[in-house]
XYZ file of C-alpha atoms in Angstrom:
468
model
C 20.562 55.253 8.102
C 22.301 52.328 6.444
C 20.434 49.179 5.382
C 22.359 46.039 4.448
C 20.720 44.046 1.708
C 22.781 40.874 1.316
C 20.421 38.738 3.390
C 17.025 38.532 4.990
C 16.372 40.907 7.892
C 16.484 39.410 11.382
C 15.498 40.406 14.904
C 18.679 42.450 15.406
C 17.846 44.563 12.350
C 14.380 45.319 13.715
C 15.700 47.534 16.489
C 17.290 50.292 14.377
C 14.402 50.145 11.878
C 11.886 50.812 14.663
C 14.073 53.177 16.715
C 14.686 55.569 13.844
C 11.098 55.348 12.650
C 10.028 56.660 16.076
C 12.639 59.430 15.915
C 11.373 60.358 12.440
C 7.776 60.388 13.692
C 8.652 62.534 16.704
C 10.503 65.125 14.639
C 7.507 65.341 12.312
C 5.233 65.709 15.357
C 7.349 68.633 16.566
C 6.755 70.358 13.246
C 10.150 69.890 11.627
C 10.514 69.344 7.907
C 12.452 66.097 7.841
C 14.364 64.521 4.970
C 14.823 60.916 6.054
C 17.387 59.109 3.880
C 17.536 55.330 4.338
C 20.089 53.937 1.915
C 20.294 50.404 0.591
C 23.868 49.157 0.233
C 23.489 46.644 -2.573
C 26.922 46.779 -4.217
C 28.051 43.323 -3.181
C 30.013 43.879 0.029
C 33.298 42.252 0.636
C 34.291 41.582 4.219
C 37.063 44.065 4.891
C 37.673 42.331 8.223
C 37.521 38.854 6.706
C 38.198 37.058 3.431
C 39.503 39.302 0.686
C 36.952 40.680 -1.749
C 34.155 38.289 -0.909
C 31.112 39.272 -2.909
C 28.252 38.229 -0.630
C 25.557 39.037 -3.148
C 27.279 37.070 -5.904
C 27.817 34.135 -3.554
C 24.158 34.175 -2.534
C 23.054 34.484 -6.149
C 24.981 31.344 -7.064
C 23.436 29.438 -4.175
C 19.916 30.534 -5.068
C 20.500 30.351 -8.840
C 19.543 33.981 -9.363
C 21.130 36.968 -11.042
C 22.882 39.172 -8.441
C 20.452 42.055 -8.907
C 17.568 39.583 -8.842
C 18.752 38.509 -5.388
C 19.105 42.165 -4.355
C 15.523 42.812 -5.432
C 14.265 39.732 -3.584
C 15.741 40.866 -0.278
C 14.787 44.481 -0.876
C 11.179 43.377 -1.352
C 11.369 41.326 1.862
C 12.813 44.331 3.671
C 9.995 46.598 2.482
C 7.443 43.969 3.505
C 8.948 43.866 7.014
C 8.811 47.676 7.242
C 5.096 47.557 6.413
C 4.494 44.885 9.049
C 6.175 47.074 11.673
C 4.075 50.060 10.537
C 7.210 52.062 9.729
C 6.785 55.220 7.708
C 8.425 55.302 4.308
C 11.636 57.367 4.129
C 11.840 60.541 2.096
C 14.562 59.038 -0.122
C 15.839 55.470 -0.393
C 18.947 55.518 -2.612
C 20.934 52.427 -3.585
C 24.696 52.060 -3.675
C 24.595 50.560 -7.172
C 22.723 53.638 -8.370
C 25.453 55.988 -7.112
C 28.716 54.486 -8.334
C 29.572 57.719 -10.181
C 29.227 59.773 -6.982
C 31.419 57.324 -5.089
C 34.149 57.417 -7.719
C 34.105 61.235 -7.766
C 34.387 61.338 -3.966
C 37.347 58.930 -4.051
C 39.082 61.040 -6.700
C 38.690 64.132 -4.487
C 40.222 62.295 -1.498
C 43.171 61.154 -3.647
C 43.692 64.679 -5.015
C 43.800 66.016 -1.458
C 46.536 63.509 -0.605
C 44.630 61.329 1.849
C 44.254 58.209 -0.298
C 46.491 56.176 -2.579
C 46.112 53.574 -5.321
C 47.725 50.135 -4.977
C 47.333 47.344 -7.551
C 43.964 48.632 -8.746
C 42.578 49.256 -5.252
C 42.371 52.577 -3.406
C 43.004 52.950 0.335
C 42.399 55.796 2.767
C 45.563 56.888 4.579
C 44.433 56.867 8.215
C 47.807 57.817 9.718
C 48.160 60.888 7.509
C 44.568 61.888 8.333
C 45.300 61.537 12.049
C 48.133 64.044 11.799
C 45.544 66.766 11.157
C 42.262 65.349 12.455
C 40.892 63.157 15.243
C 40.358 59.638 13.900
C 38.348 57.792 16.549
C 36.277 60.750 17.713
C 33.126 58.633 18.193
C 34.558 55.440 19.638
C 37.468 56.953 21.570
C 39.903 54.539 19.934
C 43.456 55.569 19.150
C 45.547 54.352 16.231
C 48.184 52.707 18.425
C 45.539 50.450 19.991
C 44.106 49.615 16.586
C 47.523 48.580 15.262
C 47.899 46.157 18.143
C 44.500 44.541 17.561
C 44.398 44.510 13.740
C 44.283 40.956 12.380
C 46.546 39.683 9.616
C 44.287 39.774 6.548
C 44.660 39.168 2.842
C 46.126 42.029 0.801
C 47.509 43.744 3.901
C 50.777 44.173 1.980
C 48.993 46.579 -0.398
C 48.358 49.012 2.453
C 50.829 51.515 3.802
C 49.413 50.844 7.279
C 47.233 48.083 8.695
C 44.582 50.602 9.813
C 44.046 52.007 6.302
C 40.653 51.120 4.862
C 39.525 50.470 1.291
C 37.687 53.095 -0.722
C 37.734 50.998 -3.895
C 38.667 47.354 -4.424
C 40.019 45.713 -7.549
C 37.584 43.026 -8.706
C 39.032 39.537 -9.119
C 37.864 37.615 -12.226
C 35.141 35.743 -10.323
C 33.614 38.902 -8.844
C 30.268 39.415 -10.611
C 29.389 42.921 -9.398
C 32.014 45.249 -10.913
C 32.227 48.718 -12.430
C 34.856 50.568 -14.487
C 36.868 53.235 -12.667
C 40.075 55.247 -13.171
C 41.864 52.464 -11.254
C 40.407 49.541 -13.217
C 37.324 47.371 -12.855
C 36.254 47.070 -9.239
C 33.633 47.885 -6.662
C 33.248 50.401 -3.814
C 34.480 49.856 -0.299
C 32.159 49.357 2.627
C 32.216 52.930 3.935
C 32.290 55.166 0.868
C 28.778 54.226 -0.268
C 27.013 55.831 2.687
C 29.123 58.991 2.621
C 28.531 59.552 -1.093
C 24.771 59.049 -0.854
C 24.306 61.131 2.301
C 26.445 63.902 0.822
C 24.314 63.988 -2.307
C 20.921 64.073 -0.574
C 21.673 65.723 2.777
C 24.583 67.997 1.932
C 28.123 68.327 3.233
C 26.856 68.485 6.794
C 23.494 67.395 8.138
C 21.810 67.007 11.494
C 21.439 63.330 12.474
C 23.182 60.124 11.432
C 21.707 56.936 12.854
C 22.723 53.315 13.097
C 23.456 50.409 15.380
C 26.215 50.674 17.958
C 28.140 47.980 16.089
C 28.617 50.481 13.239
C 30.237 53.132 15.430
C 33.623 51.561 14.706
C 34.898 51.198 12.103
C 32.076 52.215 9.769
C 31.076 55.577 11.202
C 34.656 56.552 12.094
C 35.645 55.898 8.473
C 32.638 57.841 7.198
C 33.683 60.830 9.286
C 37.272 60.666 8.032
C 36.490 60.431 4.326
C 33.710 63.031 4.507
C 35.905 65.462 6.428
C 38.487 65.279 3.639
C 36.009 65.385 0.753
C 33.596 67.963 2.168
C 35.541 69.807 4.863
C 33.034 68.915 7.589
C 32.552 66.157 10.169
C 29.427 65.106 8.262
C 26.727 64.840 10.960
C 26.120 67.103 13.938
C 24.574 64.301 16.030
C 25.247 60.559 15.975
C 22.483 58.339 17.338
C 23.377 54.705 18.005
C 20.966 52.064 19.212
C 22.323 49.251 21.373
C 22.236 45.553 20.558
C 19.682 42.811 21.109
C 20.858 39.674 22.908
C 19.099 36.295 22.918
C 18.688 34.792 26.386
C 21.748 36.744 27.473
C 23.927 35.724 24.500
C 25.110 37.843 21.619
C 23.321 37.041 18.389
C 25.431 35.060 15.944
C 25.309 32.184 13.496
C 27.686 30.173 15.683
C 25.119 30.279 18.498
C 22.267 29.315 16.189
C 20.221 32.201 17.566
C 19.818 34.497 14.557
C 16.040 34.721 14.199
C 14.784 35.991 10.850
C 11.717 38.216 10.923
C 9.723 35.746 8.830
C 10.503 33.032 11.410
C 9.625 35.414 14.231
C 6.214 36.235 12.788
C 5.501 32.578 11.990
C 6.996 31.039 15.149
C 9.142 28.627 13.114
C 12.542 29.097 14.798
C 13.577 26.410 17.352
C 14.091 29.071 20.042
C 10.505 30.314 19.721
C 7.642 28.921 21.775
C 5.092 30.604 19.507
C 4.658 33.200 16.783
C 4.929 36.869 17.747
C 3.151 39.621 15.857
C 4.973 42.641 14.406
C 3.268 44.978 16.870
C 4.353 42.795 19.796
C 7.956 43.024 18.544
C 7.648 46.790 18.094
C 6.199 47.185 21.593
C 8.899 44.927 23.069
C 11.657 47.035 21.494
C 10.150 50.358 22.605
C 9.788 49.193 26.229
C 13.558 49.628 26.636
C 15.581 52.784 25.993
C 17.262 52.553 22.610
C 20.763 52.961 24.079
C 20.324 50.050 26.513
C 20.957 46.405 25.707
C 17.709 44.544 25.067
C 17.517 40.844 25.899
C 15.123 38.718 23.914
C 13.343 35.767 25.506
C 9.984 34.087 25.071
C 9.015 35.275 28.553
C 9.847 38.887 27.683
C 7.946 38.696 24.385
C 4.886 37.201 26.034
C 4.949 39.885 28.727
C 5.143 42.509 25.975
C 2.211 40.873 24.216
C 0.075 41.173 27.356
C 1.244 44.719 28.021
C 0.375 45.813 24.502
C -3.058 44.221 24.809
C -3.707 46.174 28.022
C -2.709 49.498 26.515
C -4.515 48.949 23.225
C -7.698 47.942 25.033
C -7.511 51.099 27.141
C -6.922 53.160 23.990
C -9.986 51.683 22.263
C -12.022 52.199 25.414
C -10.990 55.842 25.610
C -11.893 56.420 21.953
C -15.498 55.493 22.747
C -15.808 57.798 25.731
C -17.280 61.291 25.523
C -16.998 63.918 28.220
C -20.154 64.306 30.288
C -19.528 66.545 33.277
C -22.516 67.312 35.493
C -21.316 70.482 37.183
C -20.027 68.646 40.262
C -16.645 69.658 41.656
C -13.686 67.998 39.974
C -11.230 65.831 41.867
C -8.274 68.222 41.910
C -5.755 65.584 42.954
C -6.846 63.124 40.252
C -7.071 65.864 37.645
C -3.517 66.994 38.442
C -2.232 63.412 38.378
C -3.674 62.743 34.936
C -2.196 65.963 33.563
C 1.234 65.143 34.977
C 1.287 61.706 33.355
C 0.166 63.190 30.039
C 2.652 66.070 30.131
C 5.499 63.723 31.009
C 5.013 61.820 27.752
C 6.241 64.841 25.792
C 9.013 65.451 28.318
C 10.122 61.819 28.009
C 10.349 61.958 24.212
C 12.373 65.159 24.403
C 14.690 63.491 26.925
C 16.697 61.375 24.459
C 13.645 59.597 22.992
C 12.674 57.777 26.190
C 9.953 55.552 24.749
C 10.103 53.342 27.849
C 9.031 56.305 30.010
C 6.196 57.135 27.625
C 4.874 53.593 27.915
C 5.246 53.682 31.703
C 3.054 56.802 31.788
C 0.431 55.121 29.613
C 0.418 52.102 31.931
C -0.284 54.482 34.834
C -3.148 56.049 32.892
C -4.711 52.766 31.708
C -6.494 51.921 35.030
C -7.879 55.473 35.142
C -9.278 55.075 31.620
C -10.858 51.735 32.483
C -12.282 53.142 35.727
C -13.876 55.997 33.768
C -15.526 53.398 31.561
C -16.578 51.193 34.460
C -17.882 54.045 36.562
C -15.441 53.646 39.456
C -14.212 57.134 38.526
C -16.952 59.555 37.573
C -16.437 61.626 34.465
C -17.013 64.893 36.330
C -13.969 64.178 38.489
C -11.843 65.317 35.551
C -12.085 68.732 33.964
C -13.166 68.793 30.335
C -9.745 70.082 29.267
C -7.959 67.294 31.154
C -10.191 64.666 29.583
C -9.433 66.148 26.150
C -5.695 66.057 26.962
C -6.039 62.416 28.016
C -7.596 61.422 24.691
C -5.087 63.443 22.701
C -2.145 61.969 24.610
C -3.092 58.366 23.840
C -3.624 59.077 20.158
C -0.493 61.188 19.812
C 1.979 59.021 21.677
C 0.722 55.443 21.354
C -0.371 55.709 17.715
C 1.198 58.718 15.983
C 4.664 58.672 17.586
C 5.241 55.124 18.854
C 3.520 53.826 15.735
C 1.321 51.161 17.326
C -1.733 49.941 15.455
C -4.481 47.353 15.795
C -3.605 43.793 14.881
C -7.037 42.471 14.131
C -6.969 39.007 12.656
C -9.498 36.980 10.712
C -10.565 35.391 13.991
C -11.520 38.703 15.601
C -15.029 38.652 14.162
C -15.552 35.091 15.374
C -14.428 35.999 18.908
C -16.702 39.037 18.917
C -19.540 36.762 17.858
C -18.832 34.335 20.691
C -18.750 37.190 23.213
C -22.060 38.553 21.929
C -23.591 35.065 22.175
C -22.554 34.861 25.837
C -24.030 38.308 26.480
C -27.316 37.191 24.880
C -27.403 33.944 26.896
C -26.765 35.913 30.086
C -29.558 38.340 29.211
C -31.994 35.442 28.646
C -30.908 33.855 31.943
C -31.561 37.096 33.810
C -34.950 37.317 32.100
C -35.773 33.872 33.525
C -34.363 34.997 36.899
C -31.676 32.347 36.526
C -29.152 34.465 38.351
C -26.771 31.550 38.936
C -26.153 31.204 35.175
C -26.074 34.969 34.715
C -23.486 35.431 37.469
C -21.399 32.492 36.241
C -21.064 34.016 32.771
C -20.183 37.418 34.208
C -17.657 36.037 36.713
C -15.883 33.735 34.276
C -15.544 36.507 31.702
C -14.210 38.787 34.414
C -11.642 36.134 35.359
C -10.155 36.286 31.851
C -10.131 40.072 31.775
C -13.503 40.981 30.239
C -15.868 43.126 32.311
C -19.608 43.220 31.550
C -21.606 46.262 32.549
C -25.375 46.523 32.296
C -26.569 49.891 31.035
C -29.950 51.198 29.970
C -29.116 50.629 26.309
C -27.897 47.078 26.894
C -24.832 45.234 28.146
C -21.364 46.415 27.091
C -17.983 44.736 27.520
C -14.516 46.116 28.006
C -11.088 44.853 29.095
C -9.954 45.260 32.683
C -6.495 45.317 34.271
């Protein structure tokens, strides 16, 4: 998976981070040994489809009065902080493009030696038309070269290329370009696509199982990766390509021109003009996982607030279930209910194996939540479930909500205060009942129930739990 590091991560970046964390978790759950490589492309980045040789890191460093690598480190630290907030697992390897310049140069030399790249004025370009005579360029996106020639914009340095569709493997560094390295073709820096191919080839081999990324990278980035890797290594590179779809904001594509690019720091703090409030990392994670990763996901305050409530319902049910212990009394089980619970639990695994359908997993948990709360409240008796089904129920919530979907508690500093207030109300109600002041006792119970907190009197005292 590729990680851009020339700016602070925003809401659109959150989706692939979370999507591929869940895939990583699920593969580990299935018992696979997984090498998860998440590379950081920190070698400057010119816009191949924009101004010639623009060094974004150098430009940002000048604006912030930092050394280029100091800026890289700043945003890398912010990226790692965001990953921790989302409860993402650390990758097995996290290589950087600047740490693998030698590998990139060697890969470019191999492509030139094989006749599929050429040097022009200190830059090196991949010959797409020659490649297409022997291979399928556009295998992922379905694009053909003729269509690409018609839609290619007139850009700087196009006259260096044999064909407009050729892409840069190495670019000559102009005098003002701060990030530069020596090469057989002169001082320069790597192209956009070669970095990922060189790093994945080193750590995953000539061919590996899964390559992930956003759908916006399918063309040209992933098509170019396939082409250069096929020449250099003799293989298509990855056996499976997994692309997550985009996030829109109130139905619009995210973009600076729309003023709707929401940085993660703004999202967590609620400081962007489009936000009605702050949203926690777990709310964002839950929101993203409620929709299949290949579907477009539209962000809105209403959708985020619905996700916040949905997460609260499921997490409350999970905590409730953790406190329950099986206590069958030998009475006959409710076969229909027992079967229903097992089906919902079993379908969680089936959903994950069906193209990582996290939305279906969450739908199953929402079906199970009222059953869990009814077990706690006594509306469903424990003996109505078999002991094995109850064990499966507990295991399912832990496995899928926590271990695979990666949700965790978001207790804040105010949690203890709120618990204290709730306990005070329980004590006041107990004193009122002791005085036979049932009006006050019932008022406390009813008003708590109205906001989703159920009180239940048991022999050991009064307990509270959330209700749907």
